[in-house]
CSV table of C-alpha atoms in Angstrom, one decimal:
chain,number,residue,atom,x,y,z
K,1,GLN,CA,82.6,-48.6,-4.8
K,2,VAL,CA,79.3,-49.6,-5.7
K,3,HIS,CA,78.0,-52.8,-6.0
K,4,LEU,CA,74.9,-53.2,-8.6
K,5,ALA,CA,72.9,-56.9,-9.2
K,6,GLU,CA,70.7,-57.0,-12.0
K,7,SER,CA,67.5,-59.1,-12.7
K,8,GLY,CA,63.9,-59.8,-14.2
K,9,GLY,CA,65.1,-60.8,-17.4
K,10,GLY,CA,63.9,-64.3,-18.8
K,11,SER,CA,61.8,-65.7,-22.1
K,12,VAL,CA,58.8,-64.1,-23.4
K,13,GLN,CA,57.2,-64.0,-26.8
K,14,ALA,CA,57.4,-61.1,-28.6
K,15,GLY,CA,55.4,-58.0,-28.3
K,16,GLN,CA,55.5,-58.8,-24.8
K,17,SER,CA,57.2,-56.6,-22.1
K,18,LEU,CA,59.9,-57.6,-18.8
K,19,ARG,CA,60.7,-54.9,-16.3
K,20,LEU,CA,64.7,-55.2,-15.3
K,21,SER,CA,66.0,-54.3,-12.2
K,22,CYS,CA,69.2,-53.3,-11.1
K,23,SER,CA,70.1,-53.3,-7.3
K,24,VAL,CA,72.7,-50.6,-6.4
K,25,SER,CA,74.1,-50.4,-3.5
K,26,GLY,CA,77.4,-48.9,-1.6
K,27,ASP,CA,78.9,-45.2,-2.1
K,28,LEU,CA,76.6,-43.6,-3.9
K,29,ARG,CA,77.8,-40.5,-2.7
K,30,ARG,CA,80.2,-41.2,-5.8
K,31,TYR,CA,78.0,-42.9,-8.4
K,32,TRP,CA,75.3,-40.8,-9.4
K,33,ALA,CA,74.7,-41.5,-13.1
K,34,LEU,CA,73.2,-44.7,-13.8
K,35,TYR,CA,72.8,-46.3,-16.8
K,36,TRP,CA,71.5,-49.9,-19.6
K,37,PHE,CA,73.7,-51.3,-21.8
K,38,ARG,CA,73.0,-54.2,-23.2
K,39,GLN,CA,75.5,-57.1,-25.4
K,40,ILE,CA,74.6,-59.8,-28.4
K,41,PRO,CA,77.1,-62.2,-28.5
K,42,GLY,CA,79.7,-61.6,-30.8
K,43,GLN,CA,78.9,-57.5,-30.4
K,44,GLU,CA,80.0,-55.2,-28.0
K,45,ARG,CA,77.9,-54.0,-25.0
K,46,LYS,CA,76.0,-50.9,-26.4
K,47,PHE,CA,74.2,-48.1,-24.8
K,48,VAL,CA,70.5,-48.9,-24.0
K,49,ALA,CA,69.6,-46.0,-21.7
K,50,CYS,CA,70.8,-44.1,-18.6
K,51,ILE,CA,69.3,-41.6,-15.9
K,52,ASP,CA,71.4,-38.8,-14.1
K,53,PRO,CA,70.3,-37.7,-10.2
K,54,ASN,CA,68.2,-34.8,-11.1
K,55,LEU,CA,66.0,-38.0,-12.3
K,56,THR,CA,66.4,-37.4,-16.4
K,57,GLY,CA,66.9,-40.1,-18.5
K,58,ASP,CA,67.8,-40.9,-22.0
K,59,TYR,CA,68.2,-43.3,-24.3
K,60,GLU,CA,69.6,-44.8,-27.5
K,61,LEU,CA,67.2,-43.3,-30.3
K,62,SER,CA,66.4,-46.7,-32.0
K,63,PHE,CA,64.6,-47.8,-28.2
K,64,LYS,CA,63.3,-44.3,-26.8
K,65,GLY,CA,59.1,-45.3,-26.9
K,66,ARG,CA,59.0,-48.8,-26.3
K,67,PHE,CA,62.0,-48.5,-23.5
K,68,THR,CA,61.7,-46.8,-19.9
K,69,ILE,CA,64.8,-46.0,-17.5
K,70,SER,CA,63.1,-45.0,-13.9
K,71,ILE,CA,64.3,-45.0,-10.1
K,72,ASP,CA,63.0,-45.9,-7.0
K,73,SER,CA,62.7,-42.8,-4.5
K,74,ALA,CA,65.5,-44.2,-2.5
K,75,LYS,CA,67.7,-44.6,-5.6
K,76,THR,CA,68.3,-48.5,-4.7
K,77,THR,CA,66.7,-50.0,-7.5
K,78,LEU,CA,67.3,-49.1,-11.1
K,79,TYR,CA,64.4,-50.1,-13.6
K,80,LEU,CA,64.1,-50.8,-17.4
K,81,SER,CA,61.1,-51.1,-18.4
K,82,LEU,CA,60.7,-53.4,-22.0
K,83,ARG,CA,57.9,-53.1,-24.2
K,84,GLU,CA,56.8,-54.6,-27.6
K,85,LEU,CA,59.7,-56.8,-27.4
K,86,LYS,CA,61.4,-58.2,-30.9
K,87,PRO,CA,63.6,-61.4,-31.6
K,88,GLU,CA,66.4,-59.0,-32.1
K,89,ASP,CA,65.8,-57.1,-28.3
K,90,THR,CA,67.5,-60.6,-27.4
K,91,ALA,CA,70.9,-59.9,-25.5
K,92,THR,CA,72.5,-59.6,-21.8
K,93,TYR,CA,71.6,-56.6,-20.3
K,94,TYR,CA,74.3,-54.8,-17.6
K,95,CYS,CA,73.6,-52.0,-15.5
K,96,ALA,CA,76.4,-49.4,-14.6
K,97,ALA,CA,77.4,-46.9,-12.4
K,98,ASP,CA,79.6,-43.3,-13.3
K,99,PRO,CA,81.1,-40.8,-11.0
K,100,GLY,CA,79.6,-37.8,-12.2
K,101,ASN,CA,76.6,-36.0,-11.9
K,102,PHE,CA,75.5,-36.3,-15.7
K,103,CYS,CA,74.6,-38.6,-18.1
K,104,HIS,CA,75.9,-39.3,-21.4
K,105,LYS,CA,74.1,-41.4,-23.6
K,106,TRP,CA,77.3,-41.6,-26.0
K,107,TYR,CA,79.4,-43.3,-23.5
K,108,THR,CA,80.8,-46.6,-24.6
K,109,ALA,CA,81.0,-49.3,-22.6
K,110,GLY,CA,84.7,-48.4,-21.9
K,111,HIS,CA,84.1,-45.6,-19.9
K,112,LEU,CA,82.2,-47.2,-17.4
K,113,HIS,CA,83.8,-49.3,-15.2
K,114,GLN,CA,81.3,-50.4,-12.2
K,115,TRP,CA,79.1,-52.8,-13.9
K,116,GLY,CA,76.5,-55.4,-12.5
K,117,GLN,CA,76.6,-59.7,-13.8
K,118,GLY,CA,74.1,-59.1,-16.6
K,119,THR,CA,70.9,-60.6,-16.9
K,120,GLN,CA,69.1,-62.6,-19.6
K,121,VAL,CA,66.4,-61.5,-22.1
K,122,THR,CA,65.4,-63.7,-25.0
K,123,VAL,CA,62.5,-62.7,-27.3
K,124,SER,CA,60.8,-65.6,-29.4
K,125,SER,CA,59.3,-65.0,-32.3
């Protein structure tokens, strides 16, 4: 088991930046690949970015260049830096963990079973 807890969401103006955090604890020997997804009300939870044990990140194409995934050296805090935020980025952002050594950008929410509670990001125009 792994425990995940997001923080750092909030309300910002379009064009501003935020950095989301996800505290990661538990049996990290097994859970190596970490993910960020987001969910807009009424829509399915969608992949944003992921990072593998070699610290290689991958992104949904439309976010690449504006969002950056990273992890601290102790691998206890996962980050998602959001810049040039747009109103359409308004969503609940979730982190997730996968018992594997590779990061799969084609994963859907149904492939993952360890989730945090989410953190809300609201971007106003």
